[in-house]
Short mmCIF file of C-alpha atoms in Angstrom, two decimals:
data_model
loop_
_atom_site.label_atom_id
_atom_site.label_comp_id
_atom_site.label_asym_id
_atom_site.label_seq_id
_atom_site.Cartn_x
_atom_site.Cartn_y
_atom_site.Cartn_z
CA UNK A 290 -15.65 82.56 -3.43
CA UNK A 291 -16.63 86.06 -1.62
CA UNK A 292 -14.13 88.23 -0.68
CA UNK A 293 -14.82 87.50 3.18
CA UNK A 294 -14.17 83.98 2.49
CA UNK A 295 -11.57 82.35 4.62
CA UNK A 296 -8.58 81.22 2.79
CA UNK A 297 -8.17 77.61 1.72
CA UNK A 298 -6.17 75.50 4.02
CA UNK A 299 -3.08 73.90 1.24
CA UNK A 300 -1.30 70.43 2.03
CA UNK A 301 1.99 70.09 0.83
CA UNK A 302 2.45 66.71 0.25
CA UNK A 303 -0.29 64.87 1.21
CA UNK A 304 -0.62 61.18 0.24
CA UNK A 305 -3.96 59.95 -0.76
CA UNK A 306 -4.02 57.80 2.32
CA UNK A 307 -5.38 60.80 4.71
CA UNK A 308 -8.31 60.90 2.48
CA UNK A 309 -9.07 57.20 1.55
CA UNK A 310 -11.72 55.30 3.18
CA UNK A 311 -10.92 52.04 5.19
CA UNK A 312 -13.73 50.04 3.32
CA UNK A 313 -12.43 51.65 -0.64
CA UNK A 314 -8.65 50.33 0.27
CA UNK A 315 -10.04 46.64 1.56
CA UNK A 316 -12.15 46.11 -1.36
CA UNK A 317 -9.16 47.22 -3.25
CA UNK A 318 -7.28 44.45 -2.12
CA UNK A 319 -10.16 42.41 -2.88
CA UNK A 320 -9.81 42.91 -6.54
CA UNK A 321 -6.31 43.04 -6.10
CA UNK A 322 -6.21 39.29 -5.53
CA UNK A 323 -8.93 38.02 -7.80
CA UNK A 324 -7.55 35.47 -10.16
CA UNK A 325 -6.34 36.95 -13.54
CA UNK A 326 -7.24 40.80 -12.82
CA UNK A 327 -3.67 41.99 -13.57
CA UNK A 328 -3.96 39.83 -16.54
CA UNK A 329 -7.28 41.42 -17.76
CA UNK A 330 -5.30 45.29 -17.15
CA UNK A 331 -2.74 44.29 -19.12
CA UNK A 332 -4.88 43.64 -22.00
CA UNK A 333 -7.20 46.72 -21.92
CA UNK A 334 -4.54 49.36 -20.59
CA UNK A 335 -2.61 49.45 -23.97
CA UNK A 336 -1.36 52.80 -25.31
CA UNK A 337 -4.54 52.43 -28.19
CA UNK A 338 -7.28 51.69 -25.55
CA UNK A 339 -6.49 55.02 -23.75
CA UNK A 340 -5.71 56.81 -26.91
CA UNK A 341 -9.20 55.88 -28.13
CA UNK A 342 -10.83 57.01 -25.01
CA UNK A 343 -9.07 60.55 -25.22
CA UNK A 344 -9.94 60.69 -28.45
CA UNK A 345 -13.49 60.25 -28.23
CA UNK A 346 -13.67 63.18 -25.41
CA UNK A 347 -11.35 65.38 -27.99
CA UNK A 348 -13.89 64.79 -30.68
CA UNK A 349 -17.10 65.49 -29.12
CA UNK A 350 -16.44 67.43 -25.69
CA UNK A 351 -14.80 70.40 -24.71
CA UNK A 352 -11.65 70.63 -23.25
CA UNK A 353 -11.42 73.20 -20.23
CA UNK A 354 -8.39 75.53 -20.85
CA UNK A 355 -7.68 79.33 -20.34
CA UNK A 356 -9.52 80.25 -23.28
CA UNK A 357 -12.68 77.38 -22.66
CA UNK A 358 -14.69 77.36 -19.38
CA UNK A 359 -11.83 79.40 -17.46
CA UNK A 360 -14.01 79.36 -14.35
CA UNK A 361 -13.59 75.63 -14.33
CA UNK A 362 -10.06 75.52 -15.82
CA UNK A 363 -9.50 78.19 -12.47
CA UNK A 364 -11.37 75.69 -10.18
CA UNK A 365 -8.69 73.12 -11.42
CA UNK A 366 -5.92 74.98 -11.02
CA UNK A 367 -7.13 76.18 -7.12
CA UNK A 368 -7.49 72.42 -6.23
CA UNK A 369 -4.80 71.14 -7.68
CA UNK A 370 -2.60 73.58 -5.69
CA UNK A 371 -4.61 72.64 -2.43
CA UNK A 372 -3.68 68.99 -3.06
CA UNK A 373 -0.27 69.11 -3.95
CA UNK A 374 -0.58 68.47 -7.62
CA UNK A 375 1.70 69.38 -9.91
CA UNK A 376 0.19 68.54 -13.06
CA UNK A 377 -3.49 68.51 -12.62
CA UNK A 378 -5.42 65.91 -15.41
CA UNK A 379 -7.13 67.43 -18.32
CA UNK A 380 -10.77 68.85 -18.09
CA UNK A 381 -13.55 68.29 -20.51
CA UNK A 382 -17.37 69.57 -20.43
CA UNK A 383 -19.46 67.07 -22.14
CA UNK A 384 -23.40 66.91 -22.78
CA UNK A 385 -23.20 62.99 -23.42
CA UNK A 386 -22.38 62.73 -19.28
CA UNK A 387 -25.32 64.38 -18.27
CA UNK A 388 -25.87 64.98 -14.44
CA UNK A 389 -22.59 63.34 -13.32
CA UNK A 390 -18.64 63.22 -13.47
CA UNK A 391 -16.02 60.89 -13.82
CA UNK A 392 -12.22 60.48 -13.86
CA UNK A 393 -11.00 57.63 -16.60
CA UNK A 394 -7.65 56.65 -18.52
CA UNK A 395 -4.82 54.59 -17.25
CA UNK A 396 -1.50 56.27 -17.55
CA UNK A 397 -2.47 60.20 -18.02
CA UNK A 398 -6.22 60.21 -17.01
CA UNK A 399 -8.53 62.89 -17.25
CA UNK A 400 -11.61 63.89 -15.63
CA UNK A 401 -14.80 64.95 -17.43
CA UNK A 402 -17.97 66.87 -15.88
CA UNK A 403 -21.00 66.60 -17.39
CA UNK A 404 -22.76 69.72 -18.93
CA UNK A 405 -26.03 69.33 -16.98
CA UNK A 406 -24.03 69.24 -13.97
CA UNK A 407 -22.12 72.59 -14.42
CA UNK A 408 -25.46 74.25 -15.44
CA UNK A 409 -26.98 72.92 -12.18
CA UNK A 410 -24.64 73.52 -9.35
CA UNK A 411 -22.69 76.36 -7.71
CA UNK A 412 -19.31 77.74 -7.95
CA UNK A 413 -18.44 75.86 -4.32
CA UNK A 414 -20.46 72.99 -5.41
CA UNK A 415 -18.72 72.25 -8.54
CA UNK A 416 -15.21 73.24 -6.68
CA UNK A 417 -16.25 69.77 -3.96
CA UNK A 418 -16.82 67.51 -7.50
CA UNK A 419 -13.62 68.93 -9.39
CA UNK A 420 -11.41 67.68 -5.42
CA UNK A 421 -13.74 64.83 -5.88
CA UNK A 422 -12.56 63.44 -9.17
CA UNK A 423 -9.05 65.05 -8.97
CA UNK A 424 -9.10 62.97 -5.70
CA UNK A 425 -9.43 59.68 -7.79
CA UNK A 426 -6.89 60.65 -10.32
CA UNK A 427 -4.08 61.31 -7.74
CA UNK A 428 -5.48 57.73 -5.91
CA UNK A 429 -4.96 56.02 -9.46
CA UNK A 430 -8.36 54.81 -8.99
CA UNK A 431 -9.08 55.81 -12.70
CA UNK A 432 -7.19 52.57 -13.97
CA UNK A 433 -9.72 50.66 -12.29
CA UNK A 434 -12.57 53.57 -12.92
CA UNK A 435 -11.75 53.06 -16.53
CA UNK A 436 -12.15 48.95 -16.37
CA UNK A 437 -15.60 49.21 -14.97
CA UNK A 438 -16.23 51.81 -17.24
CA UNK A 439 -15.72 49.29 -19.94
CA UNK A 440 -17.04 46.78 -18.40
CA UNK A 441 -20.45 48.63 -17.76
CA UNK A 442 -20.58 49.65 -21.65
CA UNK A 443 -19.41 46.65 -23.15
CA UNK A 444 -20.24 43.96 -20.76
CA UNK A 445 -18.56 41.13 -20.44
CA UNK A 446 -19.24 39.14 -23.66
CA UNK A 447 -17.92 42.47 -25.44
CA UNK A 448 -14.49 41.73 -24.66
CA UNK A 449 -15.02 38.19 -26.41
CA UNK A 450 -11.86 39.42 -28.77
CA UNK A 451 -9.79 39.68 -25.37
CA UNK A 452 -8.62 35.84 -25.41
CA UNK A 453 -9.38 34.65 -21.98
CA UNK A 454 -10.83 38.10 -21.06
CA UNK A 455 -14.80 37.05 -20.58
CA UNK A 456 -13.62 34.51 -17.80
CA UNK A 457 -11.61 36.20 -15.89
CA UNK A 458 -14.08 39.38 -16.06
CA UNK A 459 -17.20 37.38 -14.74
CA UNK A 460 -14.74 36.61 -11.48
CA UNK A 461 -13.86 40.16 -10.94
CA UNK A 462 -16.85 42.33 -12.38
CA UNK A 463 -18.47 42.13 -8.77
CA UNK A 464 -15.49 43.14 -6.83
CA UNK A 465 -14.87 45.90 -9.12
CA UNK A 466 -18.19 47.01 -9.16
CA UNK A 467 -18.07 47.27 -5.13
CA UNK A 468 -14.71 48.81 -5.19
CA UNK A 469 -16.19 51.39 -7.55
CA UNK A 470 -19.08 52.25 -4.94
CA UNK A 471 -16.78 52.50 -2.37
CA UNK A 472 -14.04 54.44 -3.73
CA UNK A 473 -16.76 57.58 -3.98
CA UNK A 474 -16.35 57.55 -0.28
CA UNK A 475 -12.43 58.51 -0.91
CA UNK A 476 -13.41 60.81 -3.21
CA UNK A 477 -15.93 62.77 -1.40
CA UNK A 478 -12.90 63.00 1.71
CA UNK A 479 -10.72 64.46 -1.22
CA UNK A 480 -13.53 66.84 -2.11
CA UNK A 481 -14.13 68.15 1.26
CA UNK A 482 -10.16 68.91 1.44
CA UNK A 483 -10.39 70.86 -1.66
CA UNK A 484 -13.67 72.74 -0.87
CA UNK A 485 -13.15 72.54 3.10
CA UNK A 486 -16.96 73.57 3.91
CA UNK A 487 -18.97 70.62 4.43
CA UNK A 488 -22.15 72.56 3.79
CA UNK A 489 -21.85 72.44 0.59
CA UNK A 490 -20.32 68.79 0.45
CA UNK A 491 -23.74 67.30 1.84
CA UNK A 492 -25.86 70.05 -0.43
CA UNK A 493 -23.60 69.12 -3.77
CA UNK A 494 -24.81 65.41 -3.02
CA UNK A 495 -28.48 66.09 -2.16
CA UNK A 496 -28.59 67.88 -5.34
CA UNK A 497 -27.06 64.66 -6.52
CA UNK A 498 -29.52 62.68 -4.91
CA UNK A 499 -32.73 65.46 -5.46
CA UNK A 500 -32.32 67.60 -8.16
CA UNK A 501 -32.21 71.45 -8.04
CA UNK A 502 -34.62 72.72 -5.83
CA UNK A 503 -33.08 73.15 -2.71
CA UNK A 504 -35.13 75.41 -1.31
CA UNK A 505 -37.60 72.38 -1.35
CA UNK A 506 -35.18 69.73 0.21
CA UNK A 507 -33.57 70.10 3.85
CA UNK A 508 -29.62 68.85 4.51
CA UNK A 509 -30.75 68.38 7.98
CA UNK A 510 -33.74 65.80 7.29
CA UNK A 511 -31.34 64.62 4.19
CA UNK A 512 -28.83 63.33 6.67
CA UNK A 513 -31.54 61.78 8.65
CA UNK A 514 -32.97 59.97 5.93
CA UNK A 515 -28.92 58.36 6.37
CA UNK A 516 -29.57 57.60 10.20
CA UNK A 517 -32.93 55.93 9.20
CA UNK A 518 -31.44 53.97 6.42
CA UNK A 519 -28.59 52.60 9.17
CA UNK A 520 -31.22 51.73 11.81
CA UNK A 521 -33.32 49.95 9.44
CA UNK A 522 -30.58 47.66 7.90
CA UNK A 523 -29.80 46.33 11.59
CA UNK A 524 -29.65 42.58 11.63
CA UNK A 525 -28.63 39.53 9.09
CA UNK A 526 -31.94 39.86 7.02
CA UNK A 527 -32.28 43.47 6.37
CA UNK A 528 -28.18 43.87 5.81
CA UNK A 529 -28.78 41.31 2.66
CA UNK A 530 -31.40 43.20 1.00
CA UNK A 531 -29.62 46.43 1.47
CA UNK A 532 -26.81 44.75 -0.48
CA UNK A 533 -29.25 43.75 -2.59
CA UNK A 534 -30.15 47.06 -3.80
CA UNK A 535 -29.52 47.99 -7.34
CA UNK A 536 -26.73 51.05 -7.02
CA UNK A 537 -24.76 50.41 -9.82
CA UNK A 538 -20.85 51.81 -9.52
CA UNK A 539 -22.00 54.45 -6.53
CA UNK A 540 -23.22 53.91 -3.00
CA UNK A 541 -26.45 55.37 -2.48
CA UNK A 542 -26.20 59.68 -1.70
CA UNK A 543 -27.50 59.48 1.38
CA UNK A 544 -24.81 57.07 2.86
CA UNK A 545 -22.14 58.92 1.28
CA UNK A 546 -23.87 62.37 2.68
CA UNK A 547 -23.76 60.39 6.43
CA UNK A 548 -20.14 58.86 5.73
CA UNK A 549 -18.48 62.14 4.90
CA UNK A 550 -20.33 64.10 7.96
CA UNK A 551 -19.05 61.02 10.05
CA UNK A 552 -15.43 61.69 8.98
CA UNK A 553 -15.88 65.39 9.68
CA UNK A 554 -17.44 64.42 13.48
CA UNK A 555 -15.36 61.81 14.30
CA UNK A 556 -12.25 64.24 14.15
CA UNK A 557 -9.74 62.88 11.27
CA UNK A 558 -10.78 66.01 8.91
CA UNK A 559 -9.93 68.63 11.55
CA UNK A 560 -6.71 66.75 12.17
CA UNK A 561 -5.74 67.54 8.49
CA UNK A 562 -7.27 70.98 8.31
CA UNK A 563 -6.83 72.61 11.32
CA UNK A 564 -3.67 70.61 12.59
CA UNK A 565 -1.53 69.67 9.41
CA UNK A 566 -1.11 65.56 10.56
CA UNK A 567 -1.36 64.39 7.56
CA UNK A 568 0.71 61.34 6.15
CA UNK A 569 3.26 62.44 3.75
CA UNK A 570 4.20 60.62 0.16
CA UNK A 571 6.65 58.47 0.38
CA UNK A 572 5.97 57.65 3.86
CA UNK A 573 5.34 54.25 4.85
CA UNK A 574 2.03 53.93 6.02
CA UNK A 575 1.65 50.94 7.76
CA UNK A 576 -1.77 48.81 8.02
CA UNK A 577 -1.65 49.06 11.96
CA UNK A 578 -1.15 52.47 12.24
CA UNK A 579 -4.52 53.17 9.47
CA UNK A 580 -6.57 50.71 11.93
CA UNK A 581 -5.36 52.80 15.06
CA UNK A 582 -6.41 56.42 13.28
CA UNK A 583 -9.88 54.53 11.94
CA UNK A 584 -10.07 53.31 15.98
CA UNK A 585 -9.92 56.69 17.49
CA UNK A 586 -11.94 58.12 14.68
CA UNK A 587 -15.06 56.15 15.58
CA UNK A 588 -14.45 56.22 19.08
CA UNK A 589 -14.14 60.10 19.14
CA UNK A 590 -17.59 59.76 17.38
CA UNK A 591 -19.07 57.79 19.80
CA UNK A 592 -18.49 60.34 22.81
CA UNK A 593 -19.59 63.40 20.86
CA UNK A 594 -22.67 64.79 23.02
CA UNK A 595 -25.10 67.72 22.17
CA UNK A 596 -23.59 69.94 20.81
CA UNK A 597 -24.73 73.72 19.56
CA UNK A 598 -24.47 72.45 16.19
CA UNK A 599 -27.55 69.61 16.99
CA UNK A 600 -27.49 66.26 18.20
CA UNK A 601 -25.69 62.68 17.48
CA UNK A 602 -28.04 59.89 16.10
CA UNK A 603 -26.86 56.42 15.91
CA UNK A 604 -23.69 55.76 15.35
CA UNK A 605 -22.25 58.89 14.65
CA UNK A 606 -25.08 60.62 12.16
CA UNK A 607 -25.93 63.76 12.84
CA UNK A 608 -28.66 65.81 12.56
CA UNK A 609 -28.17 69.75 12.44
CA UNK A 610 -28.80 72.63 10.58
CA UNK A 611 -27.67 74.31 7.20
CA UNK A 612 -27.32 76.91 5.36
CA UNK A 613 -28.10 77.36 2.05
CA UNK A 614 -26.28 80.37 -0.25
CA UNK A 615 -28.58 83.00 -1.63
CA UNK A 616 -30.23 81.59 -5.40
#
């Protein structure tokens, strides 16, 4: 961060309701009530399944501390603070995750960034995936995180020595698997929070998406590529083979790109930044009042004119300019 940089924006308190997405919370519930699924938890959340999983990252990663990447274990610290989090999960820099990051465990998860990825990006950029996973962790999405972890390694006939396990599994491995996708949407929200410059939110995930060389790639045609993708799966036929699509566990960058700069347009961000309305822990949050705040959301999206900052496309995408920091 420059010394010109505007201070962070902190939330004291926030729940991780103001920065879940409608569609992560109702395939949730999806896998919530497929048959057996707290049965299946039960059986791989024991105290040795999590052990072994820490264990593997403590014997062949690094683990981020003040004497081990301090820039990151810093990063940490700053978003943990602008989230309300009072004891931030541990870090770990591995090589074996490549270009990518992920949050897993069950009762004390941690989050792990692969080494390719902190060579790759920015300061900024690696601040927006640090609020991204630390978002999951304080959603306790890494209990289910962890399951299709397993599930993706494994596969289903691997949990053969789970009695019972390989049944219930095939009945839930596609509602996790879309529940997975979905939840990155949450997690880019929480990632924006933390970062709060949604510049580099849409550049983080076109390097995602692209690779490196940015100054060959444009955020503005990046985010149309979204508005294209939206027109084109218009109708019964072309929505099936878009769900069709091989994406494994995340959406595809460009709709996650268009989703988060919806959220931004549509108002609800600048309701938590700028205004501090926010739901609170511990406050009920009632399934009305989320439909109500997702209403006005896309209906303040649907009135946004040109603006300075470009033009609306189709249902709230928008194409505009950005910036891109010195290499």
């Amino acid at each position: 961060m420059t010394a010109t940089a505007a201070p962070r924006v902190r939330f004291p308190g926030i729940a991780s309701q103001a920065y879940e997405h409608p569609a992560a919370q109702a395939a949730l519930t999806a896998v919530h009530k497929a048959k057996g699924v707290d049965e299946l938890l039960k059986k791989l959340t024991g105290s040795t399944t999590e052990a072994a999983l820490r264990m593997h990252h403590l014997a062949s990663a690094v683990k981020v501390g003040g004497t081990q990447f301090r820039g990151l274990h810093t990063l940490m610290s700053e978003a943990a603070t602008t989230l309300d989090v009072a004891e931030p999960p541990e870090l770990y820099v591995s090589r074996g995750a490549g270009f990518n990051a992920f949050t897993i465990g069950f009762r004390r998860p941690f989050i792990v960034l692969g080494c390719e990825l902190v060579d790759s990006l920015h300061e900024e950029e690696i601040r927006f995936v640090v609020g991204h996973e630390l978002g999951h962790a304080v959603s306790g999405h890494a209990l289910y995180q962890s399951l299709a972890w397993i599930l993706a390694r494994v596969g289903v006939s691997g949990l053969s020595s789970v009695p019972g396990a390989v049944l219930i599994a095939k009945g839930i491995e596609l509602g996790l698997y879309d529940w997975a996708r979905k939840s990155e949407l949450s997690g880019d929200r929480a990632g924006l929070l933390v970062g709060q410059d949604v510049e580099v939110a849409v550049r983080t995930l076109m390097k995602l998406a692209g690779g490196t060389q940015t100054e060959e790639m444009s955020a503005e045609a990046f985010l149309e590529q979204a508005a294209e993708f939206e027109l084109s799966t218009t109708g019964m036929k072309n929505r099936v083979i878009k769900w069709m699509m091989p994406s494994s566990t995340h959406p595809l960058l460009v709709v996650r790109a268009a989703e988060l700069d919806r959220w931004v347009r549509g108002g609800e961000y600048g309701r938590i930044v700028h205004d501090g309305d926010y739901p609170m822990r511990g406050e009920p949050t009632s399934v009305p009042s989320q439909l109500i705040r997702t209403f006005d959301n896309v209906r303040h999206t649907r009135k946004l004119k040109r603006d300075d900052a470009g033009q609306l496309t189709r249902d709230g995408f928008v194409r505009r300019s950005f910036g891109r920091d010195p290499e």
